[in-house]
XYZ file of C-alpha atoms in Angstrom:
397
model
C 0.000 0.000 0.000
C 3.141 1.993 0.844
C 3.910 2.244 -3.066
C 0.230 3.489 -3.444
C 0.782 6.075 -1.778
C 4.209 7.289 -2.832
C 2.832 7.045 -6.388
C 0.076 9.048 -5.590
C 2.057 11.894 -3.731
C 4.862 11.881 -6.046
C 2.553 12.140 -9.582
C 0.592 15.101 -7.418
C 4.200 16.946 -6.906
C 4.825 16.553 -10.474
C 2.229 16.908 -12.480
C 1.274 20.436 -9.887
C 4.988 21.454 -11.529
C 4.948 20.996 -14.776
C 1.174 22.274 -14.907
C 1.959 25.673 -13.045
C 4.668 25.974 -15.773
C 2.360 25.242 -18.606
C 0.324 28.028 -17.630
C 3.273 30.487 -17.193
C 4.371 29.978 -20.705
C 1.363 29.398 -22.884
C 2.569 26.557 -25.264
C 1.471 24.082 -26.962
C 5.019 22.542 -25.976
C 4.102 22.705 -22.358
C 0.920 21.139 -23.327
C 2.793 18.330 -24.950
C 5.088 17.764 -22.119
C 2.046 17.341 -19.617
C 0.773 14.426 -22.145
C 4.043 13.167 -21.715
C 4.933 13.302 -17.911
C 1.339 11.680 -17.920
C 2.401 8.496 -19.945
C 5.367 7.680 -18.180
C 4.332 8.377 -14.488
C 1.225 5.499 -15.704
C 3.905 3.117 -16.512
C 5.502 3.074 -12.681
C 3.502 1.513 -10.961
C 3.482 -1.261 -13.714
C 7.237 -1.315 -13.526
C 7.090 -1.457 -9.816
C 4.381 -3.927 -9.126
C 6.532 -6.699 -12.030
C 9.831 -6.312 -10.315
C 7.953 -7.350 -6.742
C 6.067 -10.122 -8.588
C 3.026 -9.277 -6.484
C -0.603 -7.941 -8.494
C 1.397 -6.904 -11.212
C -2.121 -7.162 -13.400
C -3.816 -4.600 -11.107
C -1.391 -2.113 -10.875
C -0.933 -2.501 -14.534
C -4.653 -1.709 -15.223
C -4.804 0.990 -13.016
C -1.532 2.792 -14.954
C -3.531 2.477 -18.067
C -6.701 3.838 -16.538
C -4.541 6.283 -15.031
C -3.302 7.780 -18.817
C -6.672 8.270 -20.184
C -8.470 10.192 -17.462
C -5.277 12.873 -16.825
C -5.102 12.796 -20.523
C -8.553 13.943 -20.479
C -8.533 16.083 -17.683
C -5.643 18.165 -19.356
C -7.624 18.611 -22.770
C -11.002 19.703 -20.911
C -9.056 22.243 -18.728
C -7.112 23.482 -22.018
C -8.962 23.299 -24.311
C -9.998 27.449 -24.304
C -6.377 27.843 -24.985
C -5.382 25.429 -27.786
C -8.611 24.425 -29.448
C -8.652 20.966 -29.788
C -11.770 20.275 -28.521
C -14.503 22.744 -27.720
C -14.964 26.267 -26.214
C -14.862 27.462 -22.953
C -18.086 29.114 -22.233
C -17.050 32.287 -21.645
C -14.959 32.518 -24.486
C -17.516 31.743 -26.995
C -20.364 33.652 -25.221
C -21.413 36.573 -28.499
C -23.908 38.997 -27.892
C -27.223 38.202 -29.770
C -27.413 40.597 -32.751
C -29.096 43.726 -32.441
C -32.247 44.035 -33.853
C -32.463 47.713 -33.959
C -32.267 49.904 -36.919
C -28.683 50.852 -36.506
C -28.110 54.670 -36.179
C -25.694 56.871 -38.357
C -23.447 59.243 -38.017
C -21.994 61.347 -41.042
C -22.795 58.234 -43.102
C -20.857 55.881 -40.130
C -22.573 53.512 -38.357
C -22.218 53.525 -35.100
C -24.176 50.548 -33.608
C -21.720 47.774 -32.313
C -22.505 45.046 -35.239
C -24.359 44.715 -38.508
C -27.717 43.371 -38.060
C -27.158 39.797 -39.620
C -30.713 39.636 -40.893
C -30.161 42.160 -43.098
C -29.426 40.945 -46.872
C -26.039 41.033 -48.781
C -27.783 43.540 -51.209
C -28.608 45.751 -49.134
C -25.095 45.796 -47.009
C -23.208 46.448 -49.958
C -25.629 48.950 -51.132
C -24.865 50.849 -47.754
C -21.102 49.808 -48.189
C -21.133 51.774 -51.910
C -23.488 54.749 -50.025
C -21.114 55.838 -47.515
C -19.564 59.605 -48.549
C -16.420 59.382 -50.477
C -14.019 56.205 -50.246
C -13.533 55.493 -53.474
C -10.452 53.367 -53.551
C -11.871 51.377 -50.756
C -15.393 51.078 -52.904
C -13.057 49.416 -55.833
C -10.926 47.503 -53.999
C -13.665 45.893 -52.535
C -15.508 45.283 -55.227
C -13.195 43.660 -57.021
C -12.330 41.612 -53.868
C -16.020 40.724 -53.441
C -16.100 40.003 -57.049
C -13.477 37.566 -57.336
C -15.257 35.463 -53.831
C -18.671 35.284 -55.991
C -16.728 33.723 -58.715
C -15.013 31.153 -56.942
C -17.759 30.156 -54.743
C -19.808 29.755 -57.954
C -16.567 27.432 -59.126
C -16.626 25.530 -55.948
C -20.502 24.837 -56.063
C -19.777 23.177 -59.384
C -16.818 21.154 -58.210
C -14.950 23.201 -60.861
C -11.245 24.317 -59.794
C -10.219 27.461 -58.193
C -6.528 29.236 -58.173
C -4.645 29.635 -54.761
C -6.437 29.820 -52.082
C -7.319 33.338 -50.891
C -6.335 35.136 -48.069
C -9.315 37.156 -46.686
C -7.223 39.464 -43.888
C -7.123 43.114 -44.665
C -4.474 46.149 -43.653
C -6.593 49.414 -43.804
C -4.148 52.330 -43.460
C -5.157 56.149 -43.228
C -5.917 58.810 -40.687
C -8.513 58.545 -38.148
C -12.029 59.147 -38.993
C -12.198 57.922 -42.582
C -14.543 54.816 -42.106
C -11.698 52.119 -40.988
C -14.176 50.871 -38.763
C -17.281 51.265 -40.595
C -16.166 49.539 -43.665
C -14.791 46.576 -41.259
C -18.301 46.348 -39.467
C -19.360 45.950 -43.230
C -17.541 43.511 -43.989
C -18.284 41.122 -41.506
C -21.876 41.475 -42.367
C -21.507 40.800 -45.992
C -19.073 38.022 -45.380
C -21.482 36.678 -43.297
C -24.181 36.654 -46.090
C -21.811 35.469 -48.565
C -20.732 32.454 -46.653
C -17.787 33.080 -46.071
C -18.133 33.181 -42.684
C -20.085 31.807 -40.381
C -21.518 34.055 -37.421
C -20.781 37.525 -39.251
C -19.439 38.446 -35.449
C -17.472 41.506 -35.663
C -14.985 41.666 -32.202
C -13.026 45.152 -32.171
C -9.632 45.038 -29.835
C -6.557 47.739 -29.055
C -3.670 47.180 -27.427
C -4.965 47.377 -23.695
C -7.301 44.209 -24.660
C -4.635 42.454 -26.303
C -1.789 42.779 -24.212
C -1.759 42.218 -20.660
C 0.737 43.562 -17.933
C 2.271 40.219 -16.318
C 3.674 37.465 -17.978
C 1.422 34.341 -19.211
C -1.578 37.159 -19.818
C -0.840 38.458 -23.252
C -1.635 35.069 -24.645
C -4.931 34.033 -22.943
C -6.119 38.302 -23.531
C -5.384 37.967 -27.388
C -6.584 33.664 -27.463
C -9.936 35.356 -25.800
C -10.364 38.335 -28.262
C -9.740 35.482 -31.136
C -11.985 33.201 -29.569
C -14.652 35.563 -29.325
C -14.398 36.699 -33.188
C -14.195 32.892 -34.457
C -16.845 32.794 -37.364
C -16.147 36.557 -38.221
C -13.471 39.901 -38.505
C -11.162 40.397 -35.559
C -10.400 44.254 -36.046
C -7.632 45.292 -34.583
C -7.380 48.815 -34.579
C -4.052 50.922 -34.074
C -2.692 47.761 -34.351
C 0.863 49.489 -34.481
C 0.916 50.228 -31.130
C 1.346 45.909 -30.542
C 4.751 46.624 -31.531
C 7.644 49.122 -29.188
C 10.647 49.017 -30.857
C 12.580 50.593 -27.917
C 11.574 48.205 -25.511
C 12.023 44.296 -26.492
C 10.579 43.365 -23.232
C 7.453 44.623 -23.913
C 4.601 41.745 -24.272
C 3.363 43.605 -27.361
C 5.046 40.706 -29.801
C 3.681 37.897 -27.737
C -0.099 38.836 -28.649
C 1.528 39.215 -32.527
C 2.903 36.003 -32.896
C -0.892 34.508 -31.179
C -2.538 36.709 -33.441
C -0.500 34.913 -36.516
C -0.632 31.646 -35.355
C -4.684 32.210 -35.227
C -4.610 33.816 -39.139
C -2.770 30.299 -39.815
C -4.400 28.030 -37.908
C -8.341 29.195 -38.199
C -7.716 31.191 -41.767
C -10.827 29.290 -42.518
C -13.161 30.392 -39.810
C -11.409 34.019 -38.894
C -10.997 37.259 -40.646
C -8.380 39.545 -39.416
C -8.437 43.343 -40.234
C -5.493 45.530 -38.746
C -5.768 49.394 -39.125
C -3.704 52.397 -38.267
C -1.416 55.605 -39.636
C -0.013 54.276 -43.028
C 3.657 55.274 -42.150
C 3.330 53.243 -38.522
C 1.353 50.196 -40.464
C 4.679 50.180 -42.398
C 6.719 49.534 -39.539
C 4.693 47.587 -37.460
C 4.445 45.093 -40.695
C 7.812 44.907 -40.897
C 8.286 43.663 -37.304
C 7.600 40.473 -37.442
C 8.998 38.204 -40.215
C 5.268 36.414 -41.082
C 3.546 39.869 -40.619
C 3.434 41.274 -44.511
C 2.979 37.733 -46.139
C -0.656 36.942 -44.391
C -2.352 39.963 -45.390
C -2.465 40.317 -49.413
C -5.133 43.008 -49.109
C -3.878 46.867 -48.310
C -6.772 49.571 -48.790
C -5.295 52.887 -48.276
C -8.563 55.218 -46.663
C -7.323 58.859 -48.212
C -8.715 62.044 -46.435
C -12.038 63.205 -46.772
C -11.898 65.999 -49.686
C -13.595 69.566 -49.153
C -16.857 68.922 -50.727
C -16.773 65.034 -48.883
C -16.734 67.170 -45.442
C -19.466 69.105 -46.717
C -21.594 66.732 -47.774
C -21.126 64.432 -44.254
C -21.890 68.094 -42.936
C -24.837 68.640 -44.857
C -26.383 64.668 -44.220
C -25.894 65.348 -40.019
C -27.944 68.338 -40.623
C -30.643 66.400 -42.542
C -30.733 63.559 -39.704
C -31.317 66.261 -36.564
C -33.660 67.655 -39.309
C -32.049 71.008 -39.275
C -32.221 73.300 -42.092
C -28.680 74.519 -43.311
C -29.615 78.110 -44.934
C -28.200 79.260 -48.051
C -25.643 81.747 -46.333
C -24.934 79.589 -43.387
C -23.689 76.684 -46.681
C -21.195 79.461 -48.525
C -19.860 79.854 -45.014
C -19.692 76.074 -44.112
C -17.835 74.869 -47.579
C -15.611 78.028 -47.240
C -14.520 76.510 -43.812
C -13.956 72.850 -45.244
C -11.718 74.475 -47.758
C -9.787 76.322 -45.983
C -9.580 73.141 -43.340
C -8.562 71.238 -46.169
C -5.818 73.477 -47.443
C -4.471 73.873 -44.109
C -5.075 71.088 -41.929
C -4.774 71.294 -38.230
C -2.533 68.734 -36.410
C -5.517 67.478 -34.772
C -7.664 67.150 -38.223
C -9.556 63.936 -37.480
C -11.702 63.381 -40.950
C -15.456 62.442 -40.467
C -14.259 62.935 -36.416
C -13.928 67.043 -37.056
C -17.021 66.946 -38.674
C -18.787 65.751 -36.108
C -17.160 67.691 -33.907
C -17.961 70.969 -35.845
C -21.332 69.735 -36.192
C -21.775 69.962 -32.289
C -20.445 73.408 -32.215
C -22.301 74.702 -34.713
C -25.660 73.472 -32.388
C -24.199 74.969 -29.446
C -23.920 78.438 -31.389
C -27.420 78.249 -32.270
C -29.385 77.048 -29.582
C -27.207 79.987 -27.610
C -28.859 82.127 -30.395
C -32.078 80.961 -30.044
C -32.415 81.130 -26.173
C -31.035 84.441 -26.539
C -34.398 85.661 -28.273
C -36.590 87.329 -25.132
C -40.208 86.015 -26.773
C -38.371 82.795 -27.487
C -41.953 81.272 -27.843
C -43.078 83.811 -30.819
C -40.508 82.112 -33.259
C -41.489 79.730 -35.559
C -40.588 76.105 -36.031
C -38.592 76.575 -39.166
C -36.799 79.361 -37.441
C -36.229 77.144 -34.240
C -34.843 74.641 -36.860
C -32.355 76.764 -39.128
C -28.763 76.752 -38.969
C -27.722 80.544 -39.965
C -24.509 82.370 -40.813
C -24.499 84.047 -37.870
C -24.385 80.609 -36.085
C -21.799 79.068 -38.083
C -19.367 81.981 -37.853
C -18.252 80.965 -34.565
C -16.092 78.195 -36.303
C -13.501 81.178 -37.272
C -13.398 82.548 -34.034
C -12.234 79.619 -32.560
C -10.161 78.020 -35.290
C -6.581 78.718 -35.459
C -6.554 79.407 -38.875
């Protein structure tokens, strides 16, 4: 009974080891060392009970009962991490889509994901519908073009060239529609069958990368879990990657994230956006970066008349009406915005912000009247010169 017992105590000391150190380092090489400890610790007591010549059949049936049930136990308690069987249920818990019209701003969306019953019509008619864009509008449609054609191919068994690669680099200053677009996407992936939830997960660094060691890995595994079936967008994805500091856990959630765009390139979608110049680095980081995406869409700056036009569509939505001399002063200020663009210039983002102020001015108008209650809805309603001309007097132009 004595050897029982050892057994027992020494298998607990070493398997408690070699599992705390799995954890710490995340690997499927740790994983595969557990398996192992597991096989040869089941073959003591069978070694043990033949040299004593005493019940060497029962302790030789319990070391191979013993090999399947930590073999299992290690795969069930795991399994979130490496995939081979299963989810974990908090990993694969996705918020039921919304059923809500979503709401727009400046021809953005800004609900948190594409309503999946909607149809791949009318997605891509929003898609071509947003203001400006146009290299992203042709990109895309050639891109969506080209995944009609080959599922058609498929569907009749025919041949198809090289597999595709579906994950995307969108590079450009803030507020052009990174996000939008990738929201998109998802959705008409989704109803194109390319993917199969349509789940659209958005992460940053502080979701990816954790602040101790062993929690980069099971942050980013989680965020990849969660987007299985859909787009992972990463967003400012350049930040993943300090230069000055190779200590930093940034490259650990990198090298997850590529070992995810290998290992599920069927069932996820990665999109990684960002400053064009820092994209450029950050791609060059990491030897496997630049070869898994083979779709760049550069998102250019929103053109005078674009700014206008997102202007004029806010205006329409708050059912405002611009007035003729309050619209010469509002494209005068794109242009000049445009020509001269302030270090803080954020796209569709300034517009909205401009928007707001423009309100501010005037409702501060409007409450300024002393029979406030004489004036008449249109006049309650319309944006004037007078209310737009507070833009110049607190621009730095």
């Amino acid at each position: 009974m004595h050897y029982l017992i050892a057994f027992i105590i020494v298998l607990g000391i070493i398997y408690s080891i070699v599992y705390a150190l799995g954890m710490l380092t995340n690997s499927l090489a740790s994983l595969a060392a557990q398996y192992s400890i597991n096989l040869v610790l089941a073959a003591i007591p069978a070694g043990i009970a033949y040299r004593k010549e005493k019940k060497w059949l029962l302790w030789f049936m319990y070391g191979l009962f013993l090999w399947p049930v930590a073999l299992i136990h290690v795969i069930l308690s795991e399994k979130d991490k490496y995939g081979f069987i299963g989810e974990k249920e908090q990993f694969h818990h996705v918020p039921a889509p919304m059923e809500q019209t979503p709401i727009y701003e400046e021809g953005l969306t800004t609900c948190d994901s594409i309503d999946k019953s909607r149809t791949l019509d009318e997605l891509i008619e929003e898609l071509n519908g947003l203001t400006g864009l146009e290299n992203v509008k042709r990109h895309l449609g050639k891109l969506f073009s080209q995944i009609r054609a080959d599922e058609e191919k498929k569907r009749r068994g025919l041949p198809v060239m090289n597999s595709r690669s579906l994950h995307m680099v969108f590079t450009g200053n803030p507020g052009t529609g990174k996000t939008t677009v990738a929201r998109l996407i998802a959705g008409i992936y989704k109803q194109m069958g390319i993917v199969r939830t349509g789940n659209f997960v958005e992460a940053d660094r502080s979701s990816l990368v954790g602040q101790y060691i062993g929690q980069t890995a099971v942050l980013t595994t989680k965020k990849i879990e969660e987007a299985l079936g859909g787009v992972l967008f990463i967003d400012e994805a350049y930040t993943l990657y300090h230069e000055d500091d190779p200590r930093d856990f940034g490259h650990e959630a990198i090298e997850t994230i590529l070992k995810a765009m290998e290992d599920k390139r069927d069932d996820l979608v990665v999109i990684v956006a960002g400053y064009t110049d820092e994209m450029n680095r950050f791609l060059e980081s990491n030897p496997g970066l630049r070869s898994r995406f083979t779709n760049y869409i550069e998102f250019e700056d929103y053109t005078a008349e674009e700014l206008m036009n997102i202007f004029v569509s806010l205006c329409k939505e708050n059912s405002l009406i611009l007035s003729g001399d309050a619209a010469n002063v509002m494209q005068h200020f794109f242009a000049q915005t445009c020509n001269n663009k302030p270090k803080e210039f954020g796209n569709a983002r300034t517009v909205r912000n401009v928007f707001q102020e423009v309100c501010y001015s005037q409702s501060n108008r409007i409450s300024g009247y002393a029979d406030i209650e004489a004036l008449s809805d249109e006049q309650l309603m319309t944006i004037t010169a007078d209310d737009v001309q507070v833009l110049f007097a607190n621009s730095s132009m």
